[in-house]
Short mmCIF file of C-alpha atoms and ligand atoms in Angstrom, two decimals:
data_model
loop_
_atom_site.label_atom_id
_atom_site.label_comp_id
_atom_site.label_asym_id
_atom_site.label_seq_id
_atom_site.Cartn_x
_atom_site.Cartn_y
_atom_site.Cartn_z
CA UNK A 1 73.16 96.55 85.54
CA UNK A 2 72.23 93.38 87.32
CA UNK A 3 74.53 91.30 89.49
CA UNK A 4 74.70 87.75 88.16
CA UNK A 5 75.60 84.79 90.34
CA UNK A 6 76.70 81.65 88.50
CA UNK A 7 76.21 78.78 90.95
CA UNK A 8 78.18 75.57 90.39
CA UNK A 9 77.62 72.65 92.77
CA UNK A 10 80.78 70.56 93.13
CA UNK A 11 81.24 67.10 94.55
CA UNK A 12 84.66 65.54 93.97
CA UNK A 13 85.28 67.52 90.78
CA UNK A 14 89.08 67.98 90.98
CA UNK A 15 89.59 66.57 87.47
CA UNK A 16 87.30 68.97 85.65
CA UNK A 17 87.58 72.09 87.87
CA UNK A 18 90.65 73.72 86.23
CA UNK A 19 88.89 73.64 82.84
CA UNK A 20 85.58 74.82 84.34
CA UNK A 21 87.30 77.73 86.08
CA UNK A 22 88.90 78.95 82.81
CA UNK A 23 85.73 78.54 80.74
CA UNK A 24 83.34 80.21 83.16
CA UNK A 25 85.75 83.02 83.94
CA UNK A 26 86.10 83.81 80.24
CA UNK A 27 82.35 83.82 79.84
CA UNK A 28 81.64 86.09 82.80
CA UNK A 29 84.49 88.48 81.91
CA UNK A 30 82.99 88.89 78.42
CA UNK A 31 79.52 89.50 79.87
CA UNK A 32 80.93 92.18 82.19
CA UNK A 33 82.97 93.78 79.37
CA UNK A 34 79.95 93.95 77.10
CA UNK A 35 78.01 95.53 80.01
CA UNK A 36 75.40 92.78 80.05
CA UNK A 37 75.88 92.17 83.78
CA UNK A 38 77.32 94.15 86.69
CA UNK A 39 81.10 93.99 87.42
CA UNK A 40 80.16 92.77 90.91
CA UNK A 41 78.85 89.50 89.40
CA UNK A 42 80.23 86.28 90.87
CA UNK A 43 81.08 82.71 90.03
CA UNK A 44 80.07 80.76 93.11
CA UNK A 45 81.28 77.22 93.73
CA UNK A 46 79.32 75.26 96.30
CA UNK A 47 81.57 72.56 97.69
CA UNK A 48 79.24 69.73 98.65
CA UNK A 49 81.48 67.86 101.08
CA UNK A 50 84.08 66.79 98.49
CA UNK A 51 86.71 64.33 99.66
CA UNK A 52 89.30 65.11 96.97
CA UNK A 53 91.19 68.34 96.21
CA UNK A 54 88.06 70.24 95.05
CA UNK A 55 87.95 72.61 98.04
CA UNK A 56 91.66 73.26 97.82
CA UNK A 57 91.41 74.25 94.14
CA UNK A 58 88.35 76.44 94.77
CA UNK A 59 89.94 78.15 97.79
CA UNK A 60 93.08 78.98 95.84
CA UNK A 61 91.05 80.39 92.94
CA UNK A 62 88.86 82.52 95.23
CA UNK A 63 91.89 84.01 97.00
CA UNK A 64 93.53 84.89 93.67
CA UNK A 65 90.52 86.27 91.86
CA UNK A 66 87.65 88.42 93.20
CA UNK A 67 85.34 87.08 90.49
CA UNK A 68 85.10 83.77 92.36
CA UNK A 69 83.54 82.89 95.67
CA UNK A 70 82.84 79.70 97.56
CA UNK A 71 80.21 78.28 99.87
CA UNK A 72 81.63 75.29 101.67
CA UNK A 73 79.04 72.87 103.07
CA UNK A 74 79.76 70.91 106.24
CA UNK A 75 79.24 67.53 104.49
CA UNK A 76 77.70 66.04 101.36
CA UNK A 77 74.06 67.17 101.14
CA UNK A 78 73.44 66.23 97.52
CA UNK A 79 73.13 68.21 94.30
CA UNK A 80 69.73 69.74 95.09
CA UNK A 81 70.77 70.98 98.52
CA UNK A 82 73.99 72.42 97.07
CA UNK A 83 72.12 74.40 94.40
CA UNK A 84 69.72 75.74 97.01
CA UNK A 85 72.60 76.75 99.28
CA UNK A 86 74.15 78.76 96.44
CA UNK A 87 70.94 80.63 95.71
CA UNK A 88 70.07 81.26 99.35
CA UNK A 89 73.48 82.25 100.66
CA UNK A 90 74.66 84.67 97.98
CA UNK A 91 73.06 88.07 97.35
CA UNK A 92 72.51 88.76 93.63
CA UNK A 93 69.88 90.01 91.17
CA UNK A 94 70.07 87.00 88.86
CA UNK A 95 71.03 83.41 89.54
CA UNK A 96 72.05 80.73 87.12
CA UNK A 97 72.66 77.16 88.27
CA UNK A 98 74.86 74.93 86.14
CA UNK A 99 76.70 71.65 86.76
CA UNK A 100 80.43 71.97 87.39
CA UNK A 101 81.26 69.46 84.64
CA UNK A 102 79.91 71.95 82.05
CA UNK A 103 77.92 69.27 80.23
CA UNK A 104 75.30 71.99 79.85
CA UNK A 105 76.46 74.65 77.42
CA UNK A 106 77.46 77.76 79.45
CA UNK A 107 77.19 79.92 76.29
CA UNK A 108 73.41 79.66 76.75
CA UNK A 109 73.73 82.07 79.66
CA UNK A 110 73.88 84.99 77.15
CA UNK A 111 70.61 83.87 75.57
CA UNK A 112 69.10 83.41 79.04
CA UNK A 113 69.99 87.02 79.88
CA UNK A 114 68.15 88.18 76.74
CA UNK A 115 65.04 86.32 77.87
CA UNK A 116 65.29 87.99 81.29
CA UNK A 117 65.51 91.37 79.52
CA UNK A 118 62.29 90.45 77.74
CA UNK A 119 60.61 90.23 81.15
CA UNK A 120 60.97 86.57 82.11
CA UNK A 121 61.65 85.55 85.70
CA UNK A 122 62.69 81.98 84.96
CA UNK A 123 64.62 80.64 81.96
CA UNK A 124 64.90 76.86 81.62
CA UNK A 125 67.85 75.27 79.84
CA UNK A 126 66.38 72.43 77.76
CA UNK A 127 68.34 69.68 76.01
CA UNK A 128 67.67 69.46 72.30
CA UNK A 129 68.18 65.70 72.28
CA UNK A 130 69.55 62.85 74.38
CA UNK A 131 71.96 61.44 71.82
CA UNK A 132 74.95 61.79 74.16
CA UNK A 133 73.24 59.61 76.80
CA UNK A 134 73.55 55.85 77.03
CA UNK A 135 70.63 53.82 75.67
CA UNK A 136 69.61 52.95 79.24
CA UNK A 137 69.58 56.55 80.47
CA UNK A 138 67.79 57.79 77.36
CA UNK A 139 65.02 55.19 77.57
CA UNK A 140 64.48 55.43 81.32
CA UNK A 141 64.46 59.26 81.13
CA UNK A 142 61.85 59.30 78.35
CA UNK A 143 59.63 56.80 80.20
CA UNK A 144 60.06 58.78 83.41
CA UNK A 145 58.99 62.10 81.87
CA UNK A 146 55.94 60.36 80.36
CA UNK A 147 55.06 58.80 83.73
CA UNK A 148 55.36 62.17 85.49
CA UNK A 149 53.03 63.73 82.94
CA UNK A 150 50.55 60.88 83.41
CA UNK A 151 50.64 61.44 87.17
CA UNK A 152 49.91 65.13 86.71
CA UNK A 153 53.36 66.46 87.67
CA UNK A 154 54.18 69.67 85.83
CA UNK A 155 57.78 69.42 84.68
CA UNK A 156 59.71 70.88 81.74
CA UNK A 157 60.61 68.04 79.36
CA UNK A 158 64.39 67.44 79.12
CA UNK A 159 65.23 70.18 81.61
CA UNK A 160 67.47 69.31 84.55
CA UNK A 161 68.83 72.00 86.84
CA UNK A 162 70.41 74.38 84.34
CA UNK A 163 68.26 77.48 84.73
CA UNK A 164 68.33 81.20 85.34
CA UNK A 165 66.10 82.83 87.93
CA UNK A 166 65.56 86.41 89.01
CA UNK A 167 65.88 87.41 92.65
CA UNK A 168 62.09 87.63 92.80
CA UNK A 169 61.75 84.00 91.66
CA UNK A 170 64.41 82.82 94.12
CA UNK A 171 62.69 84.69 96.97
CA UNK A 172 59.43 82.99 96.03
CA UNK A 173 61.18 79.61 95.97
CA UNK A 174 62.03 80.16 99.64
CA UNK A 175 58.30 79.94 100.43
CA UNK A 176 58.42 76.23 99.55
CA UNK A 177 59.70 74.68 102.78
CA UNK A 178 60.02 71.10 101.47
CA UNK A 179 62.74 68.81 102.80
CA UNK A 180 62.40 66.28 99.96
CA UNK A 181 63.85 68.53 97.28
CA UNK A 182 63.12 68.09 93.60
CA UNK A 183 63.74 71.57 92.27
CA UNK A 184 62.83 70.95 88.65
CA UNK A 185 59.23 70.27 89.68
CA UNK A 186 59.04 72.98 92.37
CA UNK A 187 60.26 75.83 90.14
CA UNK A 188 57.34 75.54 87.66
CA UNK A 189 54.99 75.87 90.66
CA UNK A 190 56.34 79.39 91.28
CA UNK A 191 54.62 80.75 88.18
CA UNK A 192 55.81 84.08 86.62
CA UNK A 193 56.73 84.52 82.97
CA UNK A 194 59.23 81.91 81.77
CA UNK A 195 61.12 80.94 78.64
CA UNK A 196 63.16 78.00 77.38
CA UNK A 197 66.60 78.01 75.84
CA UNK A 198 67.69 74.94 73.85
CA UNK A 199 71.19 73.46 73.80
CA UNK A 200 73.13 70.28 73.06
CA UNK A 201 74.40 68.50 76.16
CA UNK A 202 77.91 67.19 75.74
CA UNK A 203 79.57 64.17 77.34
CA UNK A 204 81.37 64.64 80.67
CA UNK A 205 84.97 65.50 79.78
CA UNK A 206 86.71 64.52 83.02
CA UNK A 207 85.87 62.75 86.23
CA UNK A 208 82.96 60.40 86.77
CA UNK A 209 79.24 60.93 87.22
CA UNK A 210 78.25 61.73 90.80
CA UNK A 211 74.78 60.38 90.10
CA UNK A 212 75.04 56.58 90.23
CA UNK A 213 71.86 54.56 89.67
CA UNK A 214 70.64 54.44 93.33
CA UNK A 215 70.93 58.25 93.62
CA UNK A 216 69.14 58.69 90.31
CA UNK A 217 66.32 56.35 91.37
CA UNK A 218 65.97 58.22 94.69
CA UNK A 219 65.69 61.55 92.86
CA UNK A 220 63.23 60.09 90.37
CA UNK A 221 61.04 58.71 93.17
CA UNK A 222 61.16 62.13 94.87
CA UNK A 223 59.79 63.61 91.64
CA UNK A 224 56.79 61.29 91.75
CA UNK A 225 56.02 61.08 95.44
CA UNK A 226 56.56 64.77 96.26
CA UNK A 227 54.20 66.01 93.62
CA UNK A 228 51.59 63.36 93.00
CA UNK A 229 49.21 61.46 95.27
CA UNK A 230 48.01 59.35 92.36
CA UNK A 231 50.03 56.27 93.49
CA UNK A 232 48.08 56.39 96.77
CA UNK A 233 44.83 56.71 94.87
CA UNK A 234 45.88 53.78 92.74
CA UNK A 235 46.17 51.71 95.92
CA UNK A 236 42.63 52.69 96.92
CA UNK A 237 41.20 51.91 93.48
CA UNK A 238 43.02 48.60 93.26
CA UNK A 239 41.50 47.80 96.68
CA UNK A 240 38.02 48.47 95.29
CA UNK A 241 38.79 46.47 92.17
CA UNK A 242 40.03 43.49 94.17
CA UNK A 243 36.91 43.67 96.38
CA UNK A 244 34.76 43.62 93.27
CA UNK A 245 36.60 40.57 91.91
CA UNK A 246 36.32 38.84 95.29
CA UNK A 247 32.56 39.44 95.30
CA UNK A 248 32.20 37.81 91.88
CA UNK A 249 34.39 34.94 93.04
CA UNK A 250 32.29 34.57 96.18
CA UNK A 251 29.10 34.32 94.09
CA UNK A 252 30.78 31.61 92.02
CA UNK A 253 31.87 29.71 95.14
CA UNK A 254 28.38 29.90 96.70
CA UNK A 255 26.83 28.72 93.44
CA UNK A 256 29.26 25.80 93.19
CA UNK A 257 28.70 24.87 96.81
CA UNK A 258 24.90 24.83 96.49
CA UNK A 259 24.73 23.24 93.04
CA UNK A 260 27.60 20.75 92.98
CA UNK A 261 28.95 20.53 96.52
CA UNK A 262 32.34 21.95 97.48
CA UNK A 263 35.36 21.23 95.37
CA UNK A 264 38.73 21.31 97.03
CA UNK A 265 40.91 23.56 94.81
CA UNK A 266 44.40 23.81 96.19
CA UNK A 267 45.98 25.41 93.10
CA UNK A 268 43.40 28.20 92.80
CA UNK A 269 43.58 28.98 96.53
CA UNK A 270 47.34 29.22 96.55
CA UNK A 271 47.36 31.35 93.40
CA UNK A 272 44.84 33.78 94.82
CA UNK A 273 46.66 34.06 98.14
CA UNK A 274 49.99 34.69 96.40
CA UNK A 275 48.65 37.35 94.03
CA UNK A 276 46.75 39.23 96.69
CA UNK A 277 49.58 39.04 99.20
CA UNK A 278 51.76 40.66 96.54
CA UNK A 279 49.22 43.41 95.88
CA UNK A 280 48.82 44.02 99.61
CA UNK A 281 52.56 44.27 100.17
CA UNK A 282 53.03 46.67 97.26
CA UNK A 283 50.11 48.78 98.53
CA UNK A 284 51.54 48.87 102.03
CA UNK A 285 54.92 49.77 100.56
CA UNK A 286 53.49 52.74 98.64
CA UNK A 287 51.63 53.98 101.72
CA UNK A 288 54.82 53.51 103.75
CA UNK A 289 56.80 55.58 101.26
CA UNK A 290 54.43 58.50 101.67
CA UNK A 291 54.48 58.09 105.43
CA UNK A 292 58.28 58.24 105.28
CA UNK A 293 58.02 61.53 103.34
CA UNK A 294 55.82 62.99 106.06
CA UNK A 295 58.30 61.72 108.65
CA UNK A 296 61.15 63.55 106.90
CA UNK A 297 59.09 66.73 106.38
CA UNK A 298 57.93 67.08 110.00
CA UNK A 299 61.46 66.91 111.36
CA UNK A 300 62.38 70.02 109.35
CA UNK A 301 66.07 69.22 109.31
CA UNK A 302 68.24 71.72 107.43
CA UNK A 303 68.71 71.06 103.73
CA UNK A 304 72.33 72.16 103.96
CA UNK A 305 74.74 73.47 106.58
CA UNK A 306 77.34 76.08 105.63
CA UNK A 307 80.74 75.49 107.20
CA UNK A 308 82.52 78.49 105.68
CA UNK A 309 82.33 81.08 102.93
CA UNK A 310 85.09 82.68 100.88
CA UNK A 311 84.60 85.98 99.01
CA UNK A 312 80.78 86.00 99.17
CA UNK A 313 80.50 89.40 100.88
CA UNK A 314 80.49 91.78 97.92
N1 UDP B 401 76.88 67.07 92.73
C1 UDP B 401 76.83 67.60 94.00
N2 UDP B 401 76.56 66.76 95.05
C2 UDP B 401 76.31 65.43 94.87
C3 UDP B 401 76.31 64.92 93.56
C4 UDP B 401 76.60 65.75 92.51
O1 UDP B 401 77.06 68.79 94.20
O2 UDP B 401 76.07 64.74 95.86
C5 UDP B 401 77.19 67.96 91.59
C6 UDP B 401 78.32 67.49 90.69
O3 UDP B 401 79.57 67.90 91.18
C7 UDP B 401 77.95 68.15 89.38
C8 UDP B 401 76.44 68.15 89.41
O4 UDP B 401 76.06 67.99 90.76
O5 UDP B 401 78.40 69.48 89.32
C9 UDP B 401 75.84 67.06 88.55
O6 UDP B 401 76.44 65.82 88.82
P1 UDP B 401 76.92 64.83 87.67
O7 UDP B 401 77.51 65.61 86.55
O8 UDP B 401 77.81 63.81 88.28
O9 UDP B 401 75.55 64.19 87.22
P2 UDP B 401 75.16 63.65 85.75
O10 UDP B 401 75.46 64.77 84.80
O11 UDP B 401 76.01 62.46 85.52
O12 UDP B 401 73.70 63.34 85.86
MG1 MG B 402 77.21 65.75 84.61
#
């Protein structure tokens, strides 16, 4: 029987944690009873530098019940770093990562286990629809997935970070030393046999989202710039295109000058300068963004730092 580790990243989740603890415990106890996973399986909370009572609640639970364990990070490293810490720091045969607010249906874990039995190494949890999202989130998410596809980034549509991976897949993931983490696009690069499990995502039942718009935009930009160089190519092509236009314009100017004498055109000059200054600034910005990525990568700073662990040994 395989040891399952259920990894739950937590950042200021004191409101929802009591409910999460009961639900996940019930689920894992049933899986152990029905001999689907080993009795040594664990529910692992990764405390991502919470400022509320999250750590206190987790610590108390871990001390009371051997089913639970905790990896406490030294500060807030972000959702992606927290997930990675859980998978790297806990020994298990199977890993499933799921948000602590249980918006993703934990019952899917049973179906995921069946897919693993069928020989898959990765099982993606995929949302059936986005009806529980706000109009804004639904529209931006759909456009974003389309854009990623257009830019050649291989990503599972409507899959976030609810997935099951075998030890072999997690070990392979460690060969990707990126600092700018966007796991949902790295995992498909691993290969191996995979499957998808579909579920309805519910609304958050307590607490607030820990992904405000700026964080979401940063993650979305990571998804594009870490996996596609097409924006850089776009800069090059727009450069060529602008040169071509300038050449035509130059021919026109020379013709006007020789045929009719020069005409002083203030409006056209200002327009052209404004447009091309804009294009140049955007182009420089895109190049700068990629340079910044290289800057972050070369420093090789740790993606997470573990301050303490509770009950992770066995
Ligand atoms: N999270 C985290 N660190 C962060 C932000 C979020 O560990 O810096 C966790 C959070 O506690 C939750 C999961 O990541 O378990 C997803 O966050 P949330 O539910 O707020 O995102 P949303 O579902 O609104 O996109
Ligand atoms: Mg959530």
